[in-house]
Short mmCIF file of C-alpha atoms in Angstrom, two decimals:
data_model
loop_
_atom_site.label_atom_id
_atom_site.label_comp_id
_atom_site.label_asym_id
_atom_site.label_seq_id
_atom_site.Cartn_x
_atom_site.Cartn_y
_atom_site.Cartn_z
CA MET X 18 23.64 225.57 -57.35
CA LYS X 19 22.57 222.53 -55.37
CA ILE X 20 25.16 220.07 -54.16
CA PRO X 21 24.16 216.52 -55.17
CA PRO X 22 23.15 214.33 -52.18
CA TRP X 23 26.00 211.84 -52.50
CA VAL X 24 28.69 214.49 -52.04
CA GLY X 25 27.94 214.89 -48.32
CA VAL X 26 28.11 211.15 -47.78
CA ALA X 27 31.33 210.71 -49.74
CA PRO X 28 33.84 211.30 -46.89
CA PHE X 29 32.10 208.72 -44.76
CA LEU X 30 31.89 206.21 -47.59
CA ALA X 31 35.58 206.72 -48.33
CA PHE X 32 36.45 206.09 -44.69
CA ALA X 33 34.27 202.99 -44.47
CA PHE X 34 35.76 201.70 -47.70
CA LEU X 35 39.35 202.22 -46.56
CA PHE X 36 39.06 200.98 -43.00
CA LEU X 37 36.27 198.42 -43.08
CA ILE X 38 35.49 197.11 -46.57
CA LEU X 39 38.94 197.02 -48.13
CA PRO X 40 40.80 195.40 -45.18
CA SER X 41 38.18 192.64 -44.93
CA GLY X 42 38.10 192.33 -48.69
CA VAL X 43 41.84 191.70 -48.81
CA LEU X 44 41.45 188.74 -46.46
CA LEU X 45 38.46 187.33 -48.31
CA VAL X 46 40.22 187.51 -51.66
CA GLY X 47 43.48 186.21 -50.16
CA ALA X 48 41.66 183.09 -49.03
CA PHE X 49 41.43 182.02 -52.68
CA PHE X 50 45.11 182.30 -53.49
CA GLY X 51 47.93 179.93 -52.74
CA GLY X 52 51.51 180.73 -51.79
CA ASP X 53 52.44 180.76 -55.50
CA GLY X 54 49.91 183.50 -56.26
CA HIS X 55 47.53 181.30 -58.20
CA PHE X 56 43.82 180.88 -57.68
CA THR X 57 43.03 177.87 -55.51
CA LEU X 58 40.32 176.34 -53.38
CA GLN X 59 42.89 174.42 -51.36
CA ASN X 60 42.77 176.90 -48.45
CA LEU X 61 39.04 176.36 -48.05
CA ILE X 62 39.51 172.61 -48.25
CA ASP X 63 42.23 172.87 -45.60
CA LEU X 64 39.70 174.36 -43.20
CA GLY X 65 38.77 170.71 -42.68
CA ARG X 66 42.06 170.07 -40.88
CA PRO X 67 41.48 168.68 -37.37
CA ARG X 68 42.81 171.70 -35.45
CA ILE X 69 40.81 174.22 -37.47
CA LEU X 70 37.69 172.13 -37.57
CA SER X 71 37.85 171.70 -33.82
CA ALA X 72 38.34 175.46 -33.34
CA TYR X 73 35.17 176.10 -35.34
CA THR X 74 33.26 173.37 -33.50
CA VAL X 75 34.25 174.62 -30.06
CA THR X 76 33.56 178.26 -30.96
CA VAL X 77 30.14 177.43 -32.41
CA GLN X 78 29.30 175.32 -29.36
CA LEU X 79 30.44 178.00 -26.93
CA SER X 80 28.59 180.74 -28.81
CA ALA X 81 25.41 178.72 -29.24
CA LEU X 82 25.39 177.55 -25.62
CA THR X 83 26.03 180.98 -24.11
CA ALA X 84 23.53 182.55 -26.52
CA PHE X 85 20.89 179.95 -25.64
CA LEU X 86 21.45 180.24 -21.89
CA GLY X 87 21.66 184.02 -22.22
CA VAL X 88 18.33 184.12 -24.08
CA VAL X 89 16.51 181.81 -21.65
CA LEU X 90 17.89 183.23 -18.40
CA GLY X 91 17.90 186.84 -19.62
CA PHE X 92 14.29 186.39 -20.70
CA LEU X 93 13.33 185.10 -17.24
CA LEU X 94 15.10 188.05 -15.62
CA ALA X 95 13.44 190.58 -17.92
CA TRP X 96 10.11 188.83 -17.42
CA SER X 97 10.49 188.99 -13.65
CA VAL X 98 10.73 192.78 -13.70
CA THR X 99 8.21 193.48 -16.47
CA MET X 100 5.43 191.02 -15.67
CA GLY X 101 6.36 189.54 -12.33
CA GLY X 102 4.99 192.41 -10.29
CA LEU X 103 8.37 193.28 -8.77
CA PRO X 104 8.79 196.87 -7.48
CA ALA X 105 9.90 199.45 -10.05
CA THR X 106 13.15 200.07 -8.14
CA LEU X 107 14.30 196.53 -8.83
CA LYS X 108 13.55 197.03 -12.51
CA GLY X 109 15.48 200.27 -12.63
CA PHE X 110 18.40 198.67 -10.89
CA LEU X 111 18.45 195.72 -13.31
CA SER X 112 18.34 197.91 -16.40
CA THR X 113 21.08 200.24 -15.16
CA PHE X 114 23.23 197.32 -14.09
CA SER X 115 22.67 195.59 -17.44
CA GLY X 116 23.85 198.70 -19.24
CA VAL X 117 27.08 198.61 -17.27
CA ALA X 118 27.63 194.85 -17.29
CA SER X 119 27.03 194.46 -21.03
CA ASN X 120 29.86 196.99 -21.46
CA PHE X 121 32.02 195.26 -18.90
CA GLY X 122 33.83 192.66 -20.93
CA GLY X 123 37.27 191.70 -21.96
CA VAL X 124 40.24 191.58 -19.64
CA PRO X 125 38.67 192.90 -16.40
CA LEU X 126 35.85 190.38 -16.70
CA ALA X 127 38.37 187.57 -16.94
CA PHE X 128 40.14 188.93 -13.85
CA ALA X 129 36.89 189.09 -11.92
CA PHE X 130 36.21 185.44 -12.65
CA ILE X 131 39.76 184.41 -11.79
CA ALA X 132 39.41 186.20 -8.44
CA THR X 133 36.11 184.42 -7.88
CA LEU X 134 36.39 180.94 -9.32
CA GLY X 135 40.09 180.58 -10.08
CA ARG X 136 42.12 178.00 -8.25
CA VAL X 137 42.69 180.39 -5.33
CA GLY X 138 39.54 182.39 -6.04
CA LEU X 139 37.36 183.53 -3.20
CA LEU X 140 34.30 181.45 -4.00
CA THR X 141 36.54 178.44 -4.57
CA ALA X 142 38.01 179.01 -1.10
CA VAL X 143 34.62 179.49 0.53
CA LEU X 144 33.33 176.26 -1.01
CA ASN X 145 36.52 174.60 0.19
CA THR X 146 35.74 175.45 3.81
CA PHE X 147 32.46 173.58 3.31
CA GLY X 148 34.45 170.60 2.14
CA ILE X 149 33.68 171.07 -1.53
CA ASP X 150 36.79 171.26 -3.68
CA ILE X 151 35.42 172.16 -7.11
CA TYR X 152 38.80 171.70 -8.74
CA ASP X 153 38.92 168.15 -7.34
CA GLN X 154 35.48 167.62 -8.83
CA GLY X 155 36.94 168.37 -12.24
CA PHE X 156 35.93 172.01 -12.54
CA SER X 157 38.36 174.48 -14.02
CA LEU X 158 37.80 178.10 -14.95
CA TYR X 159 40.22 177.78 -17.83
CA THR X 160 38.03 175.39 -19.78
CA PHE X 161 34.87 175.41 -21.85
CA LEU X 162 32.67 175.46 -18.73
CA GLY X 163 34.62 178.33 -17.18
CA LEU X 164 34.42 180.35 -20.39
CA THR X 165 30.67 179.69 -20.55
CA LEU X 166 30.21 181.07 -17.03
CA ALA X 167 32.30 184.15 -17.85
CA TYR X 168 30.65 184.84 -21.22
CA LEU X 169 27.21 184.70 -19.60
CA TYR X 170 28.26 187.72 -17.57
CA PHE X 171 27.98 189.89 -20.68
CA GLN X 172 25.44 187.78 -22.58
CA LEU X 173 22.73 187.87 -19.90
CA PRO X 174 22.68 191.68 -19.47
CA LEU X 175 22.70 192.15 -23.24
CA MET X 176 19.63 189.90 -23.48
CA VAL X 177 17.89 191.86 -20.71
CA LEU X 178 18.54 195.10 -22.61
CA ILE X 179 17.31 193.68 -25.92
CA ILE X 180 14.20 191.86 -24.77
CA THR X 181 12.81 194.23 -22.12
CA PRO X 182 11.30 196.63 -24.71
CA SER X 183 9.64 193.67 -26.46
CA LEU X 184 8.12 192.42 -23.21
CA GLU X 185 6.93 195.93 -22.44
CA GLY X 186 5.39 196.07 -25.90
CA MET X 187 3.22 193.00 -25.28
CA LYS X 188 -0.29 194.38 -25.43
CA ARG X 189 -2.59 193.83 -22.53
CA GLU X 190 -5.47 193.30 -24.97
CA TRP X 191 -3.78 190.15 -26.26
CA ARG X 192 -3.93 188.58 -22.83
CA GLU X 193 -7.47 189.82 -22.23
CA ALA X 194 -8.58 188.43 -25.58
CA SER X 195 -7.00 185.10 -24.71
CA VAL X 196 -8.64 185.04 -21.29
CA SER X 197 -12.06 186.06 -22.60
CA LEU X 198 -11.91 183.20 -25.08
CA GLY X 199 -11.39 180.86 -22.18
CA GLY X 200 -7.62 180.53 -22.40
CA GLY X 201 -5.60 179.98 -19.26
CA ARG X 202 -2.03 181.01 -18.50
CA TRP X 203 -0.61 178.06 -20.47
CA THR X 204 -2.73 178.81 -23.51
CA TYR X 205 -1.77 182.46 -23.42
CA TRP X 206 1.95 181.71 -23.35
CA THR X 207 1.98 178.87 -25.88
CA ARG X 208 -0.63 180.18 -28.31
CA VAL X 209 -0.20 183.95 -28.04
CA ALA X 210 2.86 185.27 -26.24
CA LEU X 211 5.57 182.91 -27.43
CA PRO X 212 4.50 182.92 -31.11
CA VAL X 213 4.49 186.72 -31.04
CA LEU X 214 7.81 186.78 -29.21
CA THR X 215 9.51 184.23 -31.47
CA PRO X 216 11.00 186.77 -33.92
CA PRO X 217 12.48 189.02 -31.20
CA LEU X 218 13.78 185.97 -29.33
CA LEU X 219 15.37 184.61 -32.51
CA ALA X 220 16.90 188.01 -33.24
CA ALA X 221 18.28 188.19 -29.72
CA PHE X 222 19.73 184.69 -29.99
CA LEU X 223 21.57 185.58 -33.18
CA LEU X 224 22.92 188.82 -31.77
CA LEU X 225 24.20 187.00 -28.69
CA PHE X 226 25.63 184.22 -30.85
CA GLY X 227 27.63 186.68 -32.92
CA ASN X 228 28.61 188.57 -29.81
CA ALA X 229 30.24 185.45 -28.37
CA PHE X 230 31.64 184.26 -31.69
CA GLY X 231 33.62 187.45 -32.25
CA ALA X 232 34.80 187.77 -28.64
CA TYR X 233 38.56 187.65 -28.27
CA ALA X 234 39.62 189.58 -25.18
CA THR X 235 37.87 187.57 -22.48
CA ALA X 236 39.09 184.22 -23.80
CA TYR X 237 42.57 185.62 -24.36
CA ALA X 238 42.88 187.00 -20.84
CA LEU X 239 41.24 184.02 -19.17
CA THR X 240 43.07 181.19 -20.87
CA GLY X 241 46.20 183.02 -22.00
CA GLY X 242 45.31 182.07 -25.56
CA VAL X 243 45.53 178.35 -24.88
CA ILE X 244 41.95 177.41 -25.68
CA ASN X 245 41.38 176.61 -29.33
CA LEU X 246 38.76 179.16 -30.44
CA VAL X 247 38.54 180.69 -33.91
CA PRO X 248 39.29 184.30 -32.79
CA ILE X 249 42.20 183.05 -30.65
CA LEU X 250 43.56 181.00 -33.55
CA ILE X 251 43.30 184.02 -35.87
CA GLY X 252 45.07 186.13 -33.25
CA ALA X 253 47.89 183.58 -33.04
CA GLN X 254 48.09 183.45 -36.84
CA ILE X 255 48.45 187.26 -36.95
CA ARG X 256 51.21 187.20 -34.37
CA GLY X 257 53.26 184.48 -35.96
CA ASP X 258 51.77 182.43 -38.80
CA VAL X 259 51.08 179.41 -36.56
CA LEU X 260 49.30 177.71 -39.46
CA HIS X 261 52.43 178.06 -41.60
CA ASN X 262 50.26 179.16 -44.48
CA PRO X 263 49.03 182.75 -44.88
CA GLY X 264 46.30 181.66 -47.28
CA LEU X 265 44.89 179.32 -44.67
CA GLY X 266 44.83 182.21 -42.20
CA TYR X 267 42.73 184.19 -44.69
CA ALA X 268 40.42 181.23 -45.18
CA LEU X 269 39.98 181.05 -41.40
CA ALA X 270 38.96 184.72 -41.41
CA LEU X 271 36.65 184.11 -44.37
CA GLY X 272 34.89 181.33 -42.47
CA MET X 273 34.41 183.60 -39.49
CA VAL X 274 33.04 186.49 -41.53
CA ALA X 275 30.71 184.09 -43.36
CA ILE X 276 29.25 182.82 -40.07
CA MET X 277 28.89 186.35 -38.69
CA ALA X 278 27.30 187.57 -41.93
CA ALA X 279 24.83 184.67 -42.00
CA SER X 280 23.77 185.38 -38.42
CA ILE X 281 23.32 189.10 -39.06
CA VAL X 282 21.23 188.44 -42.20
CA VAL X 283 18.85 186.15 -40.32
CA TYR X 284 18.91 188.67 -37.45
CA SER X 285 17.76 191.48 -39.76
CA TRP X 286 15.00 189.30 -41.13
CA ALA X 287 13.82 188.40 -37.62
CA GLN X 288 13.95 192.06 -36.60
CA LYS X 289 11.64 192.92 -39.47
CA ARG X 290 9.20 190.22 -38.42
CA ALA X 291 9.33 191.50 -34.86
CA SER X 292 8.50 195.04 -35.90
CA GLN X 293 5.27 193.76 -37.48
CA TRP X 294 3.92 193.38 -33.97
CA GLY X 295 5.53 196.56 -32.79
CA LEU X 296 8.01 194.64 -30.66
CA MET M 17 2.06 197.87 -21.39
CA ALA M 18 -0.35 199.59 -19.07
CA MET M 19 0.88 199.49 -15.52
CA LYS M 20 -1.17 197.13 -13.48
CA LYS M 21 -0.78 196.56 -9.81
CA ALA M 22 -0.01 192.91 -9.65
CA LYS M 23 1.11 191.26 -6.50
CA ILE M 24 4.68 190.12 -6.42
CA ARG M 25 5.06 186.69 -7.93
CA LEU M 26 7.32 184.43 -5.94
CA ASP M 27 8.88 182.80 -8.99
CA ALA M 28 9.71 186.25 -10.36
CA LEU M 29 11.37 187.17 -7.09
CA LEU M 30 13.32 183.92 -7.14
CA PHE M 31 14.64 184.54 -10.68
CA TYR M 32 15.61 188.05 -9.70
CA ILE M 33 17.49 186.92 -6.61
CA LEU M 34 19.35 184.20 -8.52
CA GLY M 35 20.26 186.72 -11.21
CA ALA M 36 21.44 189.22 -8.62
CA LEU M 37 23.59 186.55 -6.97
CA TYR M 38 25.22 185.62 -10.28
CA PHE M 39 26.00 189.27 -10.99
CA LEU M 40 27.01 190.44 -7.55
CA VAL M 41 29.02 187.50 -6.16
CA PRO M 42 31.90 187.91 -8.68
CA LEU M 43 32.00 191.65 -8.04
CA LEU M 44 32.08 191.18 -4.28
CA ALA M 45 34.62 188.36 -4.52
CA THR M 46 36.85 190.42 -6.82
CA PHE M 47 36.72 193.36 -4.45
CA LEU M 48 37.52 191.25 -1.38
CA PHE M 49 40.25 189.44 -3.32
CA SER M 50 41.82 192.78 -4.27
CA LEU M 51 42.15 193.70 -0.59
CA ARG M 52 44.59 190.87 0.05
CA GLY M 53 47.60 192.51 -1.57
CA LYS M 54 49.65 192.23 1.61
CA LYS M 55 50.07 188.84 3.24
CA ASP M 56 47.84 188.21 6.28
CA GLU M 57 46.41 191.69 6.09
CA ILE M 58 43.35 193.33 4.60
CA GLY M 59 44.12 196.60 2.87
CA PHE M 60 44.61 198.51 -0.32
CA GLN M 61 48.17 197.37 -1.01
CA ALA M 62 47.26 195.93 -4.43
CA TYR M 63 45.82 199.30 -5.48
CA LEU M 64 48.93 201.10 -4.26
CA ASN M 65 51.06 198.68 -6.27
CA VAL M 66 48.99 199.37 -9.36
CA PHE M 67 49.25 203.13 -9.01
CA ALA M 68 52.97 202.92 -8.26
CA ASP M 69 53.66 201.08 -11.51
CA PRO M 70 54.81 203.69 -14.06
CA ASN M 71 53.43 201.53 -16.88
CA PHE M 72 49.95 201.87 -15.41
CA LEU M 73 49.93 205.62 -15.88
CA LYS M 74 51.75 205.40 -19.21
CA SER M 75 49.35 202.90 -20.76
CA PHE M 76 46.29 204.58 -19.28
CA THR M 77 47.37 207.96 -20.64
CA PHE M 78 47.99 206.39 -24.03
CA SER M 79 44.49 204.90 -24.10
CA LEU M 80 43.01 208.17 -22.90
CA GLU M 81 44.71 209.98 -25.79
CA MET M 82 43.42 207.34 -28.20
CA ALA M 83 39.92 207.81 -26.79
CA VAL M 84 40.11 211.57 -27.38
CA LEU M 85 41.45 211.02 -30.90
CA THR M 86 38.67 208.50 -31.58
CA VAL M 87 36.01 210.91 -30.36
CA VAL M 88 37.40 213.75 -32.50
CA LEU M 89 37.73 211.60 -35.63
CA GLY M 90 34.49 209.70 -35.08
CA LEU M 91 32.27 212.68 -34.34
CA GLY M 92 34.07 214.80 -36.92
CA LEU M 93 33.22 212.21 -39.53
CA LEU M 94 29.79 211.10 -38.38
CA VAL M 95 28.07 214.28 -37.18
CA PRO M 96 28.27 216.01 -40.59
CA THR M 97 27.38 212.78 -42.38
CA VAL M 98 24.33 212.00 -40.26
CA LEU M 99 23.13 215.62 -40.39
CA TRP M 100 23.58 215.66 -44.15
CA VAL M 101 21.65 212.42 -44.54
CA HIS M 102 18.79 213.69 -42.40
CA LEU M 103 18.65 217.04 -44.18
CA ARG M 104 19.55 216.43 -47.77
CA ALA M 105 20.05 212.76 -48.56
CA PRO M 106 17.40 210.64 -46.78
CA LYS M 107 17.85 207.91 -49.40
CA TRP M 108 21.35 207.27 -48.07
CA LYS M 109 20.00 206.38 -44.65
CA VAL M 110 19.66 202.76 -45.75
CA ALA M 111 23.39 202.68 -46.48
CA LEU M 112 24.25 204.09 -43.05
CA ASP M 113 21.94 201.59 -41.35
CA LEU M 114 23.67 198.81 -43.25
CA PHE M 115 27.13 200.10 -42.32
CA SER M 116 26.13 200.23 -38.67
CA LEU M 117 25.68 196.44 -38.80
CA LEU M 118 28.96 195.72 -40.58
CA PRO M 119 31.36 196.10 -37.63
CA PHE M 120 29.39 193.24 -36.14
CA VAL M 121 30.13 191.05 -39.15
CA VAL M 122 33.80 192.05 -39.06
CA PRO M 123 34.91 191.58 -35.44
CA PRO M 124 38.03 193.37 -34.10
CA VAL M 125 40.27 190.36 -34.63
CA ILE M 126 39.43 190.30 -38.36
CA LEU M 127 39.77 194.06 -38.60
CA ALA M 128 43.27 193.89 -37.09
CA PHE M 129 44.19 191.06 -39.45
CA GLY M 130 43.05 193.09 -42.46
CA TYR M 131 44.85 196.23 -41.32
CA ILE M 132 48.11 194.38 -40.86
CA LYS M 133 47.89 192.68 -44.25
CA LEU M 134 46.76 195.76 -46.15
CA TYR M 135 48.43 198.68 -44.38
CA GLY M 136 51.39 196.94 -42.75
CA PRO M 137 53.66 196.49 -45.80
CA ALA M 138 54.83 199.21 -48.18
CA PRO M 139 53.60 201.37 -49.82
CA PHE M 140 51.45 202.22 -46.79
CA ALA M 141 53.51 201.05 -43.79
CA TRP M 142 50.94 202.61 -41.46
CA SER M 143 51.39 200.05 -38.68
CA SER M 144 53.47 202.50 -36.70
CA SER M 145 50.87 205.25 -36.94
CA PRO M 146 48.44 205.63 -34.03
CA LEU M 147 45.99 206.97 -36.59
CA LEU M 148 45.48 203.45 -37.90
CA LEU M 149 44.51 202.29 -34.39
CA ALA M 150 42.23 205.31 -34.02
CA ALA M 151 40.62 204.51 -37.39
CA GLY M 152 39.95 200.99 -36.11
CA TYR M 153 38.38 202.41 -32.97
CA VAL M 154 36.16 204.68 -35.03
CA VAL M 155 34.95 201.57 -36.88
CA LEU M 156 34.36 199.69 -33.60
CA CYS M 157 32.45 202.60 -32.09
CA PHE M 158 30.55 203.44 -35.27
CA PRO M 159 27.39 201.40 -34.50
CA PHE M 160 26.54 203.04 -31.20
CA VAL M 161 27.79 206.51 -32.12
CA TYR M 162 25.56 206.34 -35.19
CA ARG M 163 22.58 204.95 -33.30
CA SER M 164 22.99 207.59 -30.64
CA LEU M 165 23.14 210.46 -33.16
CA ASP M 166 20.33 209.04 -35.26
CA GLY M 167 18.13 208.65 -32.19
CA GLY M 168 18.91 212.20 -31.09
CA LEU M 169 18.02 213.57 -34.53
CA LYS M 170 14.77 211.64 -34.66
CA ALA M 171 13.72 213.38 -31.46
CA ILE M 172 14.11 216.89 -32.92
CA ASP M 173 12.65 218.42 -36.05
CA LEU M 174 15.96 219.06 -37.76
CA LYS M 175 14.52 220.44 -41.00
CA ARG M 176 12.40 222.99 -39.19
CA LEU M 177 15.26 224.02 -36.88
CA TRP M 178 17.48 224.46 -39.88
CA GLU M 179 14.92 226.54 -41.80
CA ALA M 180 14.15 228.60 -38.71
CA GLY M 181 17.86 229.36 -38.35
CA ALA M 182 18.14 230.28 -42.02
CA SER M 183 15.04 232.49 -41.98
CA LEU M 184 16.44 234.39 -39.01
CA GLY M 185 19.55 235.07 -41.05
CA ALA M 186 21.96 232.57 -39.54
CA GLY M 187 24.38 230.87 -41.88
CA PRO M 188 24.80 227.09 -41.86
CA VAL M 189 27.79 227.18 -39.49
CA ARG M 190 26.04 229.37 -36.97
CA THR M 191 22.85 227.30 -37.17
CA LEU M 192 24.88 224.16 -36.61
CA PHE M 193 26.72 225.39 -33.55
CA THR M 194 24.09 227.54 -31.88
CA ILE M 195 20.92 225.61 -32.66
CA VAL M 196 21.42 222.04 -33.85
CA LEU M 197 24.34 220.77 -31.75
CA PRO M 198 23.00 222.14 -28.44
CA ASN M 199 19.76 220.28 -29.14
CA LEU M 200 21.76 217.10 -29.68
CA ARG M 201 23.72 217.50 -26.47
CA SER M 202 22.61 214.32 -24.75
CA ALA M 203 23.05 212.21 -27.89
CA LEU M 204 26.55 213.60 -28.39
CA LEU M 205 27.51 213.07 -24.77
CA SER M 206 26.31 209.49 -24.73
CA ALA M 207 28.31 208.84 -27.91
CA VAL M 208 31.38 210.35 -26.26
CA PHE M 209 31.08 208.38 -23.02
CA LEU M 210 30.39 205.08 -24.77
CA THR M 211 33.45 205.68 -26.95
CA PHE M 212 35.56 206.33 -23.86
CA ALA M 213 34.23 203.24 -22.09
CA THR M 214 35.00 201.14 -25.18
CA VAL M 215 38.43 202.49 -26.09
CA LEU M 216 39.91 202.65 -22.59
CA GLY M 217 39.75 198.93 -21.95
CA GLU M 218 39.99 197.69 -25.54
CA LEU M 219 42.37 194.78 -25.97
CA THR M 220 42.06 193.12 -29.36
CA LEU M 221 43.05 195.87 -31.80
CA ALA M 222 45.66 197.31 -29.43
CA VAL M 223 47.38 194.00 -28.72
CA LEU M 224 47.35 192.77 -32.33
CA LEU M 225 48.56 196.09 -33.72
CA ALA M 226 51.17 196.07 -30.91
CA TRP M 227 50.32 199.28 -29.03
CA PRO M 228 51.17 199.82 -25.34
CA ALA M 229 47.54 200.56 -24.47
CA PHE M 230 45.69 199.97 -21.21
CA GLY M 231 44.02 196.72 -22.33
CA PRO M 232 47.29 194.94 -23.22
CA TYR M 233 48.84 196.34 -20.02
CA MET M 234 46.07 194.79 -17.93
CA ALA M 235 46.46 191.46 -19.73
CA LEU M 236 50.19 191.54 -18.99
CA VAL M 237 49.64 192.27 -15.31
CA GLY M 238 47.17 189.38 -15.20
CA ARG M 239 49.82 187.03 -16.48
CA ASP M 240 52.34 187.81 -13.73
CA LEU M 241 50.48 188.91 -10.62
CA ALA M 242 47.57 187.70 -8.50
CA TYR M 243 45.93 190.52 -6.54
CA GLU M 244 46.73 193.51 -8.73
CA PRO M 245 44.56 192.21 -11.59
CA ALA M 246 41.62 192.05 -9.19
CA ALA M 247 42.31 195.67 -8.23
CA LEU M 248 42.42 196.59 -11.93
CA ALA M 249 39.12 194.80 -12.52
CA VAL M 250 37.50 196.75 -9.67
CA LEU M 251 38.91 200.03 -10.99
CA SER M 252 37.76 199.37 -14.52
CA PHE M 253 34.30 198.29 -13.41
CA GLY M 254 34.10 201.52 -11.44
CA LEU M 255 35.19 203.46 -14.50
CA THR M 256 32.58 201.82 -16.75
CA TRP M 257 29.97 202.49 -14.09
CA ALA M 258 31.04 206.14 -13.92
CA PHE M 259 30.85 206.64 -17.69
CA LEU M 260 27.48 204.96 -17.96
CA GLY M 261 26.28 206.89 -14.92
CA LEU M 262 27.27 210.13 -16.64
CA ILE M 263 25.28 209.14 -19.74
CA HIS M 264 22.31 208.37 -17.55
CA LEU M 265 22.68 211.73 -15.83
CA PHE M 266 22.84 213.69 -19.07
CA SER M 267 20.32 211.82 -21.15
CA ARG M 268 17.52 211.33 -18.63
CA GLY M 269 15.50 208.60 -20.24
CA ASP M 270 16.79 208.14 -23.77
CA HIS M 271 19.68 205.74 -23.74
CA GLY M 272 21.56 203.75 -26.31
CA VAL M 273 22.89 200.25 -26.12
CA SER M 274 26.44 199.55 -27.09
CA ARG M 275 28.35 196.42 -27.76
CA THR M 276 31.92 195.83 -26.87
CA ARG M 277 34.24 192.93 -26.56
#
């Protein structure tokens, strides 16, 4: 007797249902119910409250900015080792380091930046001896700018890891074809390379965006939970109903999942486009 | 791309140096900062303070136990599933691929929220069970454990290995343990090390489900002290480096990418 195919998958599906689907489902459904247990859209409307709206705005800005900078700078780094003619050792070092750094997030990362650019941080002190007091100039690690600098520490390496295979997959014939048709370096990049690389770059941007959007630990450890980001606000809501409305907490979670889901859907689409070119 | 001997481009070198500075300066600064534990003296006092704190060992041991539990649960669940899908149910691969993206859509903070709402109150009241935390870790680690196993299986001809085992008279259990799993060694090891690297420093689930794990411990130290956190950062960077180095050592070439935070 043959066991039907679904039987072997059933334990996994049951686990995923219990510990991934159902817990998120409870929040998503809860977003549509008021304190009195009746269906309502009020929670979603309340997402427009100033504090919540500003949390979403700041989180989207932070995620988009670090994703954009991560994509551009990570691309330049990956380009420098794949096409810039640098020795293979440097490339090996970058890829190994990126593997480690993209896994080096959360609390220790926040500590590293506090030790470097905090008020008594080492770099802050060194700059001080040159007469530059960055904190007098209005810089603070515990703000949007500081978070951006810290987030880039895991965004950049992630970008290097994602985009290096695509750059390695760029066929030499494409450049030769462009050159033989009289195209220069500019023509090659604007008419051939970048159009071909657009899907993988878009996919990378979305992955980095979601990566920053869901990040909790680094912001929590760096700012002590003071900065008004969506994950931080959700964390505070879990710990003590700071919104004074459980339904609104669920709606906050719903908004976050919706944004993450939208970015992963576009990401999958871009990935498919990228694979057309074997990138 | 075919290797071509190009001469070093100066702009490429410049980008590389700037990148290296951005990555290395914080590490160097953190290390030097951590040496200042004793006033007016350079030394390892901050490290000694960390090791002398009983909560350091307690929380680290707790996280280590959670990592082992996560590995056991995660591999125990995923290895049979992925093998089954490759052997008998290839149509279900789409579902697994989809599930490997879902933890990205549901970040740890949402997961914790859902667990508390669903499993906190009666009739479950699982909040006090470390198994709930471990289940969350299995979900967090699922994408790269799956990718690692899937990649390992793509590299071997599982069907043929399985049939070869059967035709030589080995039962499924023997085939699994003497033929298939040894061939997946590097994939399994990289899944194990990535799980360890993720679970050991994890903050979000542990802090929101109120467990005395290593991540929350570090965050607490960071709130009260100055130099010890830097020492912890150096230690945990070293630890990540060690785990990833071990993967590199065992896998020689094929490596997976994980996401944490």
